[in-house]
Coordinates of C-alpha atoms in Angstrom, one line a residue:
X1 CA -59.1 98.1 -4.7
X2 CA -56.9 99.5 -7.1
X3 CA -55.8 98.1 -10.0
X4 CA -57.0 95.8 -13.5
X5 CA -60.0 94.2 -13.1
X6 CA -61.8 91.9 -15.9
X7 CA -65.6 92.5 -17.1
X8 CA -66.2 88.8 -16.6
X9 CA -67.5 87.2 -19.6
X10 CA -70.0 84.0 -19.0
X11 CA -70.6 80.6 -20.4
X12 CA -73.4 79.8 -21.4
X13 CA -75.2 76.4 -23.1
X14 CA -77.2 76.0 -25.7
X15 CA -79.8 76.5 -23.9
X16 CA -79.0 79.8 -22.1
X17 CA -78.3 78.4 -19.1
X18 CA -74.9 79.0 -17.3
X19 CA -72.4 76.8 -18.0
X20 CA -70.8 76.3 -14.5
X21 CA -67.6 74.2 -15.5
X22 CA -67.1 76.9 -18.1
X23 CA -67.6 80.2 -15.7
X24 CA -65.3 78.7 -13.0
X25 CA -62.3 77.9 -16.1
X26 CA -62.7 81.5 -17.0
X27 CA -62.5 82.6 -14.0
X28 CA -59.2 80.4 -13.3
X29 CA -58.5 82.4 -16.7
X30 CA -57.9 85.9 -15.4
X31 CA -56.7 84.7 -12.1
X32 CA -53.9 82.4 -13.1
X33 CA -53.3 83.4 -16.8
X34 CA -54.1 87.1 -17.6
X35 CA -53.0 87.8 -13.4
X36 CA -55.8 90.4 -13.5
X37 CA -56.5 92.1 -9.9
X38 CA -59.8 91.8 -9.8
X39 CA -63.3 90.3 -11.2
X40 CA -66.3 92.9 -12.1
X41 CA -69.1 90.3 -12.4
X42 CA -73.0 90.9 -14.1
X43 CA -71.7 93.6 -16.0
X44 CA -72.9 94.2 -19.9
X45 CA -69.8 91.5 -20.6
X46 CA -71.5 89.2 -18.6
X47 CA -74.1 89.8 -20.6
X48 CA -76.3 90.7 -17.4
X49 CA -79.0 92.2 -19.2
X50 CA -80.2 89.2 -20.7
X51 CA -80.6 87.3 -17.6
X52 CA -82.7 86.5 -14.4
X53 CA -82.2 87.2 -11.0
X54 CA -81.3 83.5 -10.6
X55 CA -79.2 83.5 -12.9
X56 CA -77.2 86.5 -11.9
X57 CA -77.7 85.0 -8.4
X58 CA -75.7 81.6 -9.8
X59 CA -73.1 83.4 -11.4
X60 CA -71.9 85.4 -7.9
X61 CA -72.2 81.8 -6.0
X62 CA -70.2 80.3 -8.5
X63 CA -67.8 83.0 -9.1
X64 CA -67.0 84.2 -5.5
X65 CA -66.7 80.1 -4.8
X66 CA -63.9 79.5 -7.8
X67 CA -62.2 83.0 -6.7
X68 CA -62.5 82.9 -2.8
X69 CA -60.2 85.7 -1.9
X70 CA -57.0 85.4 -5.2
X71 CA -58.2 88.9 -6.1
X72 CA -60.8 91.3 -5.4
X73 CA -64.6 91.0 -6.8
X74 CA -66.9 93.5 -7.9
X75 CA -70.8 92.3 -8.3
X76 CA -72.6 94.3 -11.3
X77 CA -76.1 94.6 -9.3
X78 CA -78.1 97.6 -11.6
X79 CA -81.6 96.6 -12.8
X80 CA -84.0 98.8 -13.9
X81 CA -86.3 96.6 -10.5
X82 CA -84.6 98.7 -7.8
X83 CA -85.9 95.8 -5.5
X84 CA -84.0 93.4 -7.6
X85 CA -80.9 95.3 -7.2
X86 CA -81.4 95.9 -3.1
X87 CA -81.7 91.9 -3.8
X88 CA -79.1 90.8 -5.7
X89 CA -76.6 93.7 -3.4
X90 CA -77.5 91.7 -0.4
X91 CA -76.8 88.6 -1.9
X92 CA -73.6 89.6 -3.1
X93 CA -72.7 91.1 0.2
X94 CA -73.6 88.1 1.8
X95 CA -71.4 86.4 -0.4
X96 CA -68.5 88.3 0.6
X97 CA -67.9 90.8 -3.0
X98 CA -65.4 93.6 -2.2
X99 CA -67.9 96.4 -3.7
X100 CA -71.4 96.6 -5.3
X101 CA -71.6 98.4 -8.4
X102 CA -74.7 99.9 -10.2
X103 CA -75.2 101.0 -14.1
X104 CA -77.4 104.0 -13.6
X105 CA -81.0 103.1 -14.4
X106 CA -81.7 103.1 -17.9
X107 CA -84.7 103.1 -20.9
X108 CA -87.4 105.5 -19.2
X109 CA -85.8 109.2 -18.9
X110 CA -85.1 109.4 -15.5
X111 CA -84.1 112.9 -13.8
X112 CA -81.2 113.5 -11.6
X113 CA -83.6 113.2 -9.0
X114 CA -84.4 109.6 -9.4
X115 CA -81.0 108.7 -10.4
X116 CA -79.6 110.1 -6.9
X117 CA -82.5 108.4 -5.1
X118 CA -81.9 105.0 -6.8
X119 CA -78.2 104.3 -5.6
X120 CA -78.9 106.4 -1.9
X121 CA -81.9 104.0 -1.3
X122 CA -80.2 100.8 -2.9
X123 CA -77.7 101.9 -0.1
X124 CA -80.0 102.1 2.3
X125 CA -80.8 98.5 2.3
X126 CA -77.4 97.3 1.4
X127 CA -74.1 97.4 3.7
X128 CA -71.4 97.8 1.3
X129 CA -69.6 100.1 -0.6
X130 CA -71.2 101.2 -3.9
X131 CA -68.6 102.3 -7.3
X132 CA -71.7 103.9 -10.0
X133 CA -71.6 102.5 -13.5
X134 CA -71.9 105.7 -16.0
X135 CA -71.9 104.5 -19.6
X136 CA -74.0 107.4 -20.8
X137 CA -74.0 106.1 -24.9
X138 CA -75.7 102.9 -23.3
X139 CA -77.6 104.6 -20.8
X140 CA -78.2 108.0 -22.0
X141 CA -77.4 109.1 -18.7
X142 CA -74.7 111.9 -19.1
X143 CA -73.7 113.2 -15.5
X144 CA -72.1 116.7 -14.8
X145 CA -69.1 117.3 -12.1
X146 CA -71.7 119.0 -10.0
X147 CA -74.1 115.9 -9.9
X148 CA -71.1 113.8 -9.6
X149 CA -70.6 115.5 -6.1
X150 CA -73.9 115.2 -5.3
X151 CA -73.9 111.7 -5.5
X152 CA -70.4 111.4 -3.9
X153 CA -71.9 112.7 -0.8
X154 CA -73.0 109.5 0.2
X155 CA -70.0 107.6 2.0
X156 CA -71.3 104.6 0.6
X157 CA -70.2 105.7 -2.9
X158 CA -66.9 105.2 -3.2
X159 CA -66.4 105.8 -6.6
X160 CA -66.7 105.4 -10.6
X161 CA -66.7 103.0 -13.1
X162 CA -66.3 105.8 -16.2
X163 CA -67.2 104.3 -19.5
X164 CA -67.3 107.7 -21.4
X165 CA -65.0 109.5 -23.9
X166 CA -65.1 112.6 -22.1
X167 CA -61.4 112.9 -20.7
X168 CA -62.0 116.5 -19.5
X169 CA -64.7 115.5 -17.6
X170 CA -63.0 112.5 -16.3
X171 CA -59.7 115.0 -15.8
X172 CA -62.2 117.0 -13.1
X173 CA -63.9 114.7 -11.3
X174 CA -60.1 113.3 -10.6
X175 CA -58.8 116.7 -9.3
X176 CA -62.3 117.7 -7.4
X177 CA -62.0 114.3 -6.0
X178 CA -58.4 112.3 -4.8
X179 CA -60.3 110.1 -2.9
X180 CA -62.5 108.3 -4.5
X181 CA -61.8 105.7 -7.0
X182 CA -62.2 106.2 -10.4
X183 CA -61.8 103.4 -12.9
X184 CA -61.5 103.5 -16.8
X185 CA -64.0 101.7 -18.9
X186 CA -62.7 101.8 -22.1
X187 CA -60.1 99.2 -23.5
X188 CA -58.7 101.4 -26.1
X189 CA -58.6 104.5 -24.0
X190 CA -56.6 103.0 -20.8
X191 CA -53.7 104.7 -21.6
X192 CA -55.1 108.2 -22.2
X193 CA -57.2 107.5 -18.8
X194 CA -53.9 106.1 -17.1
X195 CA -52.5 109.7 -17.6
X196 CA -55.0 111.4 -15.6
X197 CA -54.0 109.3 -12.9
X198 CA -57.3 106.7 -12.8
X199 CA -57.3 103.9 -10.4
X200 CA -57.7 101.2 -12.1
X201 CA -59.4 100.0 -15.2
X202 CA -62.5 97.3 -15.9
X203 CA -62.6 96.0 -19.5
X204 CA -64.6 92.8 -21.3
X205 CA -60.9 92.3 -23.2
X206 CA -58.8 91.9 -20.4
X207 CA -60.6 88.2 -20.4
X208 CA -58.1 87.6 -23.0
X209 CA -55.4 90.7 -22.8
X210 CA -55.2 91.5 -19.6
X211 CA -51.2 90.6 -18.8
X212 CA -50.9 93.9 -21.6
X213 CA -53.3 96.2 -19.8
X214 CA -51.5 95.6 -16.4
X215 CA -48.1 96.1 -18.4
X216 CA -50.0 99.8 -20.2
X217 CA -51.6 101.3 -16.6
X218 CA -48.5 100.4 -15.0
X219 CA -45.9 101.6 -17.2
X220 CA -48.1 104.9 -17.4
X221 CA -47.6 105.2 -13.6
X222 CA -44.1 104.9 -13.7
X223 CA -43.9 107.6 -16.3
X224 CA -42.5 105.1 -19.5
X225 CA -45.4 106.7 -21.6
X226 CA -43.6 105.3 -24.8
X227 CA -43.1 102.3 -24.0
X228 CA -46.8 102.4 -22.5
X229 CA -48.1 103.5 -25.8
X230 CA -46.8 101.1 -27.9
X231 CA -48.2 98.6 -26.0
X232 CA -51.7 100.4 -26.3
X233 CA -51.2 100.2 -30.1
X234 CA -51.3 96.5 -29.8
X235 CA -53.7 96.7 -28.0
X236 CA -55.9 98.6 -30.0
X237 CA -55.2 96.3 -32.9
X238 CA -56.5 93.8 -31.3
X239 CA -59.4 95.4 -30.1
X240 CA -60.2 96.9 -33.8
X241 CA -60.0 93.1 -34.7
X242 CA -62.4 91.7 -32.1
X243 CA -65.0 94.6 -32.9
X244 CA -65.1 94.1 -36.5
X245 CA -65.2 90.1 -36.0
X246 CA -68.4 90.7 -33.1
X247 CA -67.2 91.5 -29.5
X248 CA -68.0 88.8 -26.8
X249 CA -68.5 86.0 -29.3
X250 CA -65.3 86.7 -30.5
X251 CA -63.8 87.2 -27.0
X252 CA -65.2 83.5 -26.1
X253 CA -63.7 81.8 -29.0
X254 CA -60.3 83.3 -28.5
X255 CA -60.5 81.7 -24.9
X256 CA -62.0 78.4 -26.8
X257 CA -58.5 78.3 -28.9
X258 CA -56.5 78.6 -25.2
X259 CA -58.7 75.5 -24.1
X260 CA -61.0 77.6 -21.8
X261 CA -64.9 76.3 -22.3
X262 CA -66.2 80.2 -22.8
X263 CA -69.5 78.4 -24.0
X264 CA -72.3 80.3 -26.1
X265 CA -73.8 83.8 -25.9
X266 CA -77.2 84.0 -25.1
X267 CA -80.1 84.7 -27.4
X268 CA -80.9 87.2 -29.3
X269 CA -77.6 88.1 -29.3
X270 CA -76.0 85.5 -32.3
X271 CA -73.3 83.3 -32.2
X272 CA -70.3 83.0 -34.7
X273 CA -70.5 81.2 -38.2
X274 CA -67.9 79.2 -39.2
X275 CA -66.1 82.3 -41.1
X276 CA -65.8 84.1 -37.9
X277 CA -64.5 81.5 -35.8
X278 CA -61.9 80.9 -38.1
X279 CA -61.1 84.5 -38.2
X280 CA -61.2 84.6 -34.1
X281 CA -58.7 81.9 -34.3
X282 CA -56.8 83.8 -36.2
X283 CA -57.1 86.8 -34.3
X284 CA -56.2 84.7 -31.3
X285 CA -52.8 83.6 -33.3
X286 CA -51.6 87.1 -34.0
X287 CA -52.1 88.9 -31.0
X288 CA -51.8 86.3 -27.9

């Protein structure tokens, strides 16, 4: 399961709801365009937080149906409802997804405890293989290299999706453990991560520059750090350019201007005004 895989973005209408001609064009997107190896769907990109177990539900059918088996697929299935995430794993499994991956649960200030006993009784109930979603500044879940191996103990977990800017950490958990995947989360880091030999990476950009962060992670494994680094320069450019302009609204009207129907974000999250379209055009001009 190495490799690039997208955080799926999602259309959505006016109305919320998901736009299913759109989801199955973006998904064509990364397959046949950006060539990414993989699909990590429901995650914050998707903007999974903001929806229902239906809709989440929709979004695996409609995904795993427009992908079948082109690349491998990754369902996002954390809720703070452990039920809803033995649920929604199920479902997924059912489905057919590679892996289930879980965002450690989030809000209340759960102990290490709890967090342990979320993904080992999700597993439980579920029959698949589990990759744990840290992102500790979303979470404020922060994980040591002891609790790491604590957690690694379960077969079932076979690895990390590591959305944290803490390279020593991630530089120990990679020599304590060879075996188990460990996949960057950070767009603008997947070079630095690339160095400490990291599996794979899963970013909401590669919906629109993922051909460059398959060209970075694998010129960094051949050893043509250069040439990999100017590439990540780019890169970062772009990424400064979407941040400043709004993240996933921006990402959806750069896939607008390449004829992809990216659709809305949902509310309360706002959509672009006229200025920032024009300037995600632009964006979309310059860098792609």
């Amino acid at each position: 399961m190495n490799g690039i895989y997208t955080a799926l973005i999602c259309s959505f209408d006016e109305k919320g709801k998901v736009n299913e001609a759109g989801l199955r064009e973006i998904v064509r997107h990364n397959i046949d365009v950006q060539q990414v190896d993989g699909l990590y769907v429901n995650g914050s990109s998707g903007e999974n937080f903001l929806m229902s177990a239906d809709q989440k539900k929709k979004v695996f059918e409609i995904v795993k149906d427009e992908a079948k088996n082109d690349v491998k697929l990754i369902a996002q299935i954390g809720a703070l409802d452990i039920d809803e995430a033995i649920e929604l794993g199920r479902f997924a499994t059912e489905l057919g997804y590679d892996a289930v991956s879980a965002v450690t649960p989030f809000y209340y200030r759960f102990d290490f405890d709890e967090v342990r006993d979320y993904y080992n009784t999700i597993l439980e109930q579920v029959d698949n293989k589990m990759i744990i979603y840290s992102i500790p500044a979303l979470t404020g879940v922060s994980m040591s290299l002891g609790q790491f191996a604590e957690l690694f103990e379960n077969e079932k977990i076979i690895g990390v999706k590591f959305t944290a800017p803490d390279f020593f950490l991630l530089e120990r958990i990679r020599h304590a453990f060879p075996d188990k995947l460990i996949f960057s989360g950070f767009d603008e880091m997947l070079l630095s991560a690339a160095v400490l030999d990291v599996d794979g990476a899963i970013g909401s950009t590669f919906n629109v520059n993922g051909r460059r962060a398959k060209q970075i992670f694998e010129l960094a494994q051949e050893g043509r750090i250069k040439e990999a680094r100017e590439i990540q320069k780019v890169t970062n450019d772009l990424i400064a350019d979407i941040l400043a302009n709004g993240l996933y609204q921006t990402i959806k009207e750069i896939l607008k201007s390449r004829g992809v129907d990216a659709g809305l974000c949902k509310k309360p999250m706002k959509n672009l005004d006229a200025d920032r379209v024009k300037k995600a055009q632009e964006i979309a001009k310059t860098y792609l």
